[in-house]
Coordinates of C-alpha atoms and ligand atoms in Angstrom, one line a residue:
M1 CA 178.3 -3.2 100.4
S2 CA 181.1 -3.8 97.5
S3 CA 184.5 -3.5 98.2
N4 CA 185.8 -1.5 101.6
P5 CA 189.6 -2.3 102.2
S6 CA 189.2 -1.0 105.9
Q7 CA 187.6 -4.1 106.2
G8 CA 189.1 -7.9 107.4
F9 CA 189.9 -10.2 104.4
G10 CA 187.0 -12.7 106.0
T11 CA 184.3 -9.8 106.3
R12 CA 185.8 -8.8 102.7
A13 CA 185.2 -12.9 101.1
I14 CA 181.6 -13.0 102.2
H15 CA 180.3 -9.5 101.6
A16 CA 182.7 -7.8 98.8
G17 CA 180.1 -7.6 95.8
Q18 CA 177.5 -9.1 97.3
A19 CA 174.3 -7.0 98.6
P20 CA 171.3 -9.3 99.3
D21 CA 169.1 -9.3 96.6
P22 CA 166.9 -5.7 96.2
S23 CA 163.6 -7.7 94.2
T24 CA 163.8 -10.5 96.8
G25 CA 165.8 -10.0 99.8
A26 CA 167.5 -13.1 98.8
I27 CA 171.2 -13.2 100.9
C28 CA 173.0 -15.3 98.2
V29 CA 173.3 -13.7 94.5
P30 CA 171.0 -15.4 92.4
I31 CA 172.2 -17.7 89.5
Y32 CA 171.1 -14.8 86.5
Q33 CA 171.0 -17.6 84.0
T34 CA 169.9 -15.3 81.4
S35 CA 171.7 -14.4 78.2
T36 CA 169.5 -11.1 77.3
F37 CA 167.7 -8.0 79.5
V38 CA 164.9 -6.7 78.3
Q39 CA 165.7 -2.8 77.7
K40 CA 163.2 -0.4 78.2
S41 CA 163.4 1.5 75.2
P42 CA 166.2 1.3 72.6
G43 CA 169.4 1.4 74.1
V44 CA 167.8 2.4 77.7
V45 CA 168.8 -1.2 79.8
V46 CA 169.1 -1.9 82.8
E47 CA 172.8 -0.8 84.8
E48 CA 175.2 -2.2 82.4
Y49 CA 172.9 -5.1 81.6
D50 CA 172.2 -6.3 77.1
Y51 CA 173.4 -9.6 76.8
S52 CA 175.3 -11.9 79.3
R53 CA 178.8 -12.0 77.0
A54 CA 179.1 -8.5 77.9
A55 CA 178.2 -8.7 81.9
N56 CA 176.0 -10.4 83.4
P57 CA 175.0 -9.9 87.3
T58 CA 176.1 -12.7 89.0
R59 CA 179.7 -12.6 87.1
K60 CA 179.9 -8.6 88.0
A61 CA 179.5 -10.1 91.7
F62 CA 182.3 -12.2 91.9
E63 CA 184.3 -9.7 89.8
D64 CA 183.5 -7.5 92.2
N65 CA 184.2 -9.7 95.1
I66 CA 187.6 -11.2 93.7
A67 CA 188.9 -7.2 92.8
S68 CA 187.9 -6.4 96.8
L69 CA 189.9 -9.4 98.2
E70 CA 193.5 -8.8 95.7
Q71 CA 192.9 -5.3 96.6
G72 CA 192.6 -3.9 93.5
K73 CA 189.9 -2.2 91.6
H74 CA 189.1 -4.1 88.6
G75 CA 188.1 -8.3 88.4
L76 CA 187.4 -10.3 85.2
A77 CA 186.1 -13.5 85.2
F78 CA 187.2 -15.7 82.0
S79 CA 186.1 -19.6 81.3
S80 CA 190.2 -21.1 82.4
G81 CA 192.8 -19.8 83.7
V82 CA 194.8 -20.1 80.3
A83 CA 191.4 -17.7 79.1
A84 CA 192.6 -15.1 81.4
T85 CA 196.2 -15.4 80.5
G86 CA 195.8 -15.6 77.1
V87 CA 193.8 -11.7 77.4
V88 CA 196.3 -10.5 79.2
L89 CA 199.2 -11.4 75.7
H90 CA 196.5 -9.8 73.6
L91 CA 197.5 -6.7 75.1
L92 CA 201.0 -7.2 72.9
S93 CA 201.7 -6.4 69.4
A94 CA 203.3 -8.6 66.7
G95 CA 207.5 -7.5 67.5
D96 CA 206.3 -7.1 70.9
H97 CA 209.0 -9.4 73.9
V98 CA 208.1 -11.2 76.5
V99 CA 210.2 -11.9 79.9
L100 CA 208.8 -15.2 81.1
C101 CA 209.5 -16.9 84.4
D102 CA 211.6 -20.1 83.4
D103 CA 209.7 -22.9 85.6
V104 CA 206.3 -22.0 84.8
Y105 CA 202.6 -23.8 84.8
G106 CA 202.8 -26.1 81.6
G107 CA 199.8 -24.8 80.2
T108 CA 201.4 -20.8 80.0
N109 CA 204.5 -22.6 78.3
R110 CA 202.5 -24.3 75.7
L111 CA 200.1 -21.1 75.3
F112 CA 203.3 -18.1 74.6
H113 CA 205.4 -20.8 72.9
H114 CA 203.2 -22.5 70.3
V115 CA 200.5 -20.1 69.8
F116 CA 201.7 -16.7 71.2
A117 CA 205.1 -16.8 69.3
Q118 CA 203.5 -18.3 66.0
L119 CA 201.9 -14.4 66.9
G120 CA 204.9 -13.0 66.3
I121 CA 205.6 -12.5 70.4
E122 CA 209.4 -12.9 71.3
I123 CA 209.7 -15.2 74.0
T124 CA 212.6 -14.8 77.0
L125 CA 212.7 -17.4 79.6
V126 CA 214.6 -16.7 82.6
D127 CA 215.4 -17.8 85.9
M128 CA 213.7 -15.0 88.3
T129 CA 215.5 -15.5 91.7
D130 CA 218.2 -14.3 90.2
L131 CA 217.8 -10.3 89.6
E132 CA 220.9 -10.5 87.4
A133 CA 219.7 -12.6 84.5
T134 CA 216.5 -10.9 85.0
K135 CA 217.7 -7.2 84.6
G136 CA 219.6 -8.9 81.6
A137 CA 216.7 -10.4 79.8
F138 CA 215.1 -7.3 79.0
K139 CA 215.0 -5.8 75.3
P140 CA 214.0 -2.7 73.8
N141 CA 210.8 -3.7 72.7
T142 CA 210.2 -5.3 75.9
K143 CA 206.2 -5.1 77.2
L144 CA 205.4 -7.5 79.5
V145 CA 206.6 -9.3 82.0
W146 CA 205.1 -12.6 83.7
A147 CA 205.7 -14.0 86.6
E148 CA 204.5 -16.9 88.7
T149 CA 205.1 -17.7 92.0
P150 CA 206.0 -19.9 93.7
T151 CA 206.8 -21.5 90.8
N152 CA 205.1 -24.6 89.5
P153 CA 206.3 -27.6 90.7
T154 CA 209.9 -26.7 92.3
L155 CA 208.6 -23.7 94.4
K156 CA 211.1 -21.4 93.8
I157 CA 209.9 -17.3 95.2
I158 CA 210.5 -14.2 92.9
D159 CA 210.8 -11.6 94.2
I160 CA 207.8 -9.4 93.3
E161 CA 208.7 -5.8 94.3
A162 CA 212.1 -6.4 92.7
V163 CA 210.7 -7.3 89.5
S164 CA 208.0 -5.2 89.7
A165 CA 210.4 -2.5 89.9
L166 CA 212.9 -3.9 86.7
A167 CA 209.5 -3.8 84.8
K168 CA 208.2 -0.6 85.3
S169 CA 211.5 1.6 84.8
H170 CA 211.2 -0.3 81.6
G171 CA 208.1 0.4 80.6
A172 CA 206.3 -3.1 80.5
I173 CA 203.3 -4.2 82.6
M174 CA 204.4 -6.8 85.3
A175 CA 201.4 -9.5 85.4
V176 CA 201.9 -12.4 88.0
D177 CA 200.0 -15.5 88.2
N178 CA 198.9 -15.4 91.7
T179 CA 197.1 -19.4 91.7
F180 CA 199.2 -21.2 94.2
C181 CA 198.8 -18.3 96.9
S182 CA 195.3 -17.7 96.3
P183 CA 194.4 -13.9 97.1
Y184 CA 194.3 -14.7 101.0
L185 CA 198.4 -15.5 101.2
Q186 CA 199.8 -12.7 98.4
N187 CA 198.7 -9.5 97.1
P188 CA 201.0 -8.7 93.7
L189 CA 198.9 -5.4 93.1
T190 CA 200.1 -4.3 96.5
L191 CA 203.6 -5.2 95.8
G192 CA 203.6 -3.2 92.0
A193 CA 202.1 -5.6 89.8
D194 CA 199.8 -4.1 87.5
I195 CA 197.5 -7.9 86.7
V196 CA 197.2 -10.7 88.7
C197 CA 196.2 -13.7 87.2
H198 CA 194.6 -16.7 88.8
S199 CA 193.4 -20.1 88.1
T200 CA 190.4 -20.3 90.0
T201 CA 189.6 -23.8 89.1
K202 CA 192.6 -24.6 92.1
Y203 CA 192.6 -22.4 95.3
I204 CA 189.3 -20.1 94.3
G205 CA 187.1 -22.7 93.6
G206 CA 188.9 -24.8 96.2
H207 CA 186.3 -27.8 95.3
S208 CA 187.7 -29.1 92.2
D209 CA 184.0 -28.8 90.6
A210 CA 184.7 -25.8 88.6
I211 CA 186.8 -24.6 85.9
G212 CA 187.5 -20.8 85.5
G213 CA 190.1 -17.7 85.6
V214 CA 190.3 -14.6 87.0
L215 CA 192.6 -11.4 85.8
I216 CA 192.5 -8.6 89.0
T217 CA 193.5 -4.7 88.0
S218 CA 193.6 -1.1 89.7
D219 CA 194.6 0.5 86.1
D220 CA 191.6 1.9 84.8
E221 CA 193.1 1.8 81.4
L222 CA 194.5 -2.0 81.3
Y223 CA 190.9 -2.6 82.6
K224 CA 189.4 -1.0 79.9
R225 CA 191.4 -3.0 77.2
M226 CA 191.6 -6.3 78.7
K227 CA 187.5 -6.1 79.3
F228 CA 187.3 -5.3 75.9
I229 CA 189.3 -7.9 74.6
Q230 CA 187.2 -10.5 77.3
L231 CA 183.7 -9.0 75.4
S232 CA 185.5 -9.4 71.7
E233 CA 187.1 -13.3 72.4
G234 CA 184.0 -14.3 74.2
A235 CA 185.6 -16.3 76.5
V236 CA 183.7 -16.0 79.6
P237 CA 182.7 -18.2 82.0
G238 CA 179.6 -20.1 82.9
I239 CA 177.1 -18.2 84.9
Q240 CA 176.4 -21.3 87.4
E241 CA 180.2 -21.1 87.9
C242 CA 180.3 -17.8 88.6
F243 CA 177.8 -18.5 90.9
L244 CA 180.1 -21.4 92.4
F245 CA 183.5 -19.3 92.8
L246 CA 181.2 -16.6 94.4
R247 CA 180.1 -19.7 97.5
S248 CA 184.0 -20.7 97.5
T249 CA 185.5 -17.4 98.3
K250 CA 183.3 -17.3 101.6
T251 CA 185.5 -19.7 102.7
L252 CA 188.9 -19.1 101.0
H253 CA 190.4 -17.3 104.0
I254 CA 189.7 -20.6 106.5
R255 CA 190.5 -23.2 103.9
M256 CA 193.7 -21.5 103.1
E257 CA 194.7 -21.6 106.8
R258 CA 194.1 -25.4 106.9
H259 CA 195.7 -25.6 103.5
C260 CA 198.8 -24.3 105.3
E261 CA 198.5 -25.3 108.7
N262 CA 199.0 -29.6 107.3
A263 CA 201.5 -28.5 103.9
M264 CA 204.3 -27.4 106.9
K265 CA 203.3 -30.1 109.1
V266 CA 203.9 -32.8 106.0
A267 CA 207.4 -30.4 105.1
R268 CA 208.7 -31.5 108.8
H269 CA 207.6 -34.8 108.9
L270 CA 208.6 -35.8 105.0
E271 CA 212.2 -33.3 105.7
A272 CA 212.9 -35.4 108.4
H273 CA 212.0 -39.3 107.0
P274 CA 215.1 -41.1 106.1
K275 CA 213.4 -41.7 102.1
V276 CA 213.2 -38.7 101.3
D277 CA 216.1 -36.9 99.8
R278 CA 215.3 -33.3 99.4
V279 CA 211.8 -31.2 100.7
V280 CA 211.1 -28.1 98.9
Y281 CA 208.2 -25.8 100.9
P282 CA 208.8 -22.1 101.1
G283 CA 208.0 -22.5 104.9
L284 CA 211.0 -24.5 105.7
E285 CA 214.7 -22.7 106.4
S286 CA 216.2 -25.3 104.0
H287 CA 214.4 -23.4 101.5
P288 CA 216.8 -20.8 99.5
Q289 CA 213.8 -18.2 99.4
H290 CA 212.5 -18.6 102.6
D291 CA 213.2 -14.7 103.7
I292 CA 211.3 -13.4 100.5
A293 CA 208.4 -15.7 101.1
K294 CA 208.7 -14.4 104.3
K295 CA 208.4 -11.0 103.4
Q296 CA 205.8 -11.2 100.8
M297 CA 203.3 -13.8 101.3
H298 CA 201.1 -13.9 104.6
G299 CA 201.5 -18.0 104.9
F300 CA 203.3 -20.3 102.7
G301 CA 200.2 -22.2 101.0
G302 CA 199.8 -25.7 100.2
M303 CA 202.3 -27.1 97.9
V304 CA 204.9 -29.3 98.5
T305 CA 207.5 -30.9 96.2
I306 CA 209.5 -33.6 97.4
Y307 CA 212.4 -35.3 95.9
L308 CA 212.5 -39.6 96.6
K309 CA 216.0 -41.2 97.3
G310 CA 216.0 -42.9 94.2
G311 CA 214.2 -42.7 90.5
L312 CA 211.1 -43.2 88.5
D313 CA 210.9 -47.2 89.7
E314 CA 210.4 -45.4 93.6
S315 CA 208.2 -42.6 92.7
R316 CA 205.9 -45.1 90.6
A317 CA 205.4 -47.3 93.7
M318 CA 204.2 -44.3 95.9
L319 CA 201.8 -42.9 93.4
E320 CA 200.3 -45.9 93.1
K321 CA 200.1 -47.0 96.8
V322 CA 198.5 -43.2 98.2
R323 CA 194.7 -44.4 99.4
I324 CA 194.2 -40.8 100.6
F325 CA 196.3 -38.7 98.1
A326 CA 194.2 -38.8 94.8
L327 CA 197.0 -39.5 92.1
A328 CA 196.0 -37.0 90.0
E329 CA 196.9 -33.0 87.8
S330 CA 195.6 -29.7 89.6
L331 CA 195.6 -28.8 92.9
G332 CA 194.0 -26.0 95.1
G333 CA 190.8 -28.0 96.3
V334 CA 189.8 -29.2 99.9
E335 CA 191.1 -33.0 98.9
S336 CA 194.6 -33.6 98.5
L337 CA 196.1 -35.1 95.2
I338 CA 199.7 -36.0 94.3
E339 CA 201.2 -36.0 90.8
H340 CA 204.1 -37.0 88.9
P341 CA 205.2 -33.9 87.2
A342 CA 208.1 -35.2 84.4
I343 CA 204.9 -37.5 83.7
M344 CA 201.5 -35.7 84.3
T345 CA 201.7 -31.2 84.5
H346 CA 204.7 -30.9 82.8
A347 CA 205.1 -34.0 79.7
S348 CA 205.0 -30.8 77.9
V349 CA 207.7 -28.9 78.6
P350 CA 210.7 -30.1 76.3
A351 CA 213.0 -32.2 78.4
D352 CA 216.2 -30.3 78.1
Q353 CA 214.3 -27.2 80.2
R354 CA 212.8 -29.8 82.7
A355 CA 216.2 -31.0 83.4
K356 CA 217.3 -28.1 83.9
L357 CA 215.0 -26.9 86.5
G358 CA 215.1 -30.0 88.0
I359 CA 211.7 -31.9 87.4
T360 CA 213.6 -34.9 87.7
D361 CA 211.8 -38.8 88.1
N362 CA 212.2 -38.4 91.9
L363 CA 209.9 -35.3 92.3
I364 CA 206.9 -35.3 93.6
R365 CA 204.0 -32.9 93.6
L366 CA 201.7 -32.7 96.4
S367 CA 198.9 -30.5 97.0
V368 CA 198.6 -31.0 100.2
G369 CA 194.2 -30.6 101.3
I370 CA 192.1 -30.3 104.5
E371 CA 192.1 -33.6 105.4
D372 CA 193.1 -34.5 109.0
I373 CA 196.8 -34.5 109.8
D374 CA 197.4 -37.6 111.0
D375 CA 195.6 -39.4 108.0
I376 CA 197.6 -37.6 105.4
I377 CA 201.1 -38.9 107.5
A378 CA 199.8 -41.8 107.9
D379 CA 198.6 -42.0 104.0
L380 CA 202.2 -40.7 102.7
D381 CA 204.4 -42.9 105.6
Q382 CA 202.2 -46.4 104.0
A383 CA 203.2 -45.5 100.6
I384 CA 206.6 -44.4 101.0
G385 CA 206.9 -47.9 102.3
Ligands
LIG1 C1 196.2 -24.5 86.6 C2 196.7 -23.9 86.2 C3 196.3 -22.5 84.8 C4 195.4 -23.1 84.2 O1 194.5 -23.0 84.5 P1 193.0 -23.9 83.6 O2 192.0 -23.4 84.8 O3 193.3 -24.9 84.3 O4 193.0 -22.9 82.5 C5 197.5 -21.4 85.1 N1 198.3 -21.5 86.3 C6 198.8 -22.4 87.1 C7 199.3 -21.6 88.4 C8 198.2 -23.1 87.8 O5 198.0 -23.6 88.6

């Protein structure tokens, strides 16, 4: 009962990688809370299991499940999204060059520029919605292209197919951070990417109760190298987390449907609000890359970015008044969250780069949850005032 690509998403979400336990018939994959496994004779192990850093049956079930949802062959689970990102960077050597989209998650930006740059990795930031500029960013030593779409927090949409084609023509690996979409809304491997990365902390976990990351690929050689790094570095998730993520993927499709529906209603409502200057949401016709979003996404997601009329004072007033929305970093949980990127999630991005990206004091990021839409909208209205 592992990956059967002909089945629909909901069926794979519930069944891929998760045959009932052969010894007891338990319908849920048990939490194999064990560090080691008994061998029948030296080197003779059951399946592949000898030590849980290398492999564990609960983790394996989650890895197979998520690979199926991304329409990939192989999944690898990690203790966090940034741990997964670091493994992709460890495919590189000193002197290699990366083309990185200019509007990435703050922690990704920090990892590239403050950890891997010191190890001799060269980085060029580029606005990947501009294909000419992206083409110009490649160098003879470019080995990796890293994109995130929609970007964070300005929700630009990068054409995965077009940028993957550029990466391929330069012999570089194309990696896409698909956290904002989840595998339900976008499958970068089907658009030409080599590696998909997720922070499972967000939509995949979906309940704001666990930290984790995954990588998915269909390339056997890349899988082998990344699995070796997973084993060598050891940033693997705890077994309880694997169980939680497995439980969560079973409802991913219905949660994402509601996130999308609610976010669209919030975006339309705020677009008409007199105290809101601008709303950025890939599902709005006013979004500059709406057509690309329609082409490569199966829905427009739960993230909405707004520019209030005014500045920091107006932003602060709204953020202090919300009651259903919680003022917190992170995203993708069932509960609605609101945050101020310039002060919170993107504080580690240098001020001049923030200004260039349009991460201003009146920019507010919403992670629209799956509460009742009337309550969500009433809360935003009373907070904006
Ligand atoms: C949260 C996030 C990450 C990092 O994941 P952690 O699980 O917090 O380590 C990476 N990319 C994106 C887009 C994220 O939102």
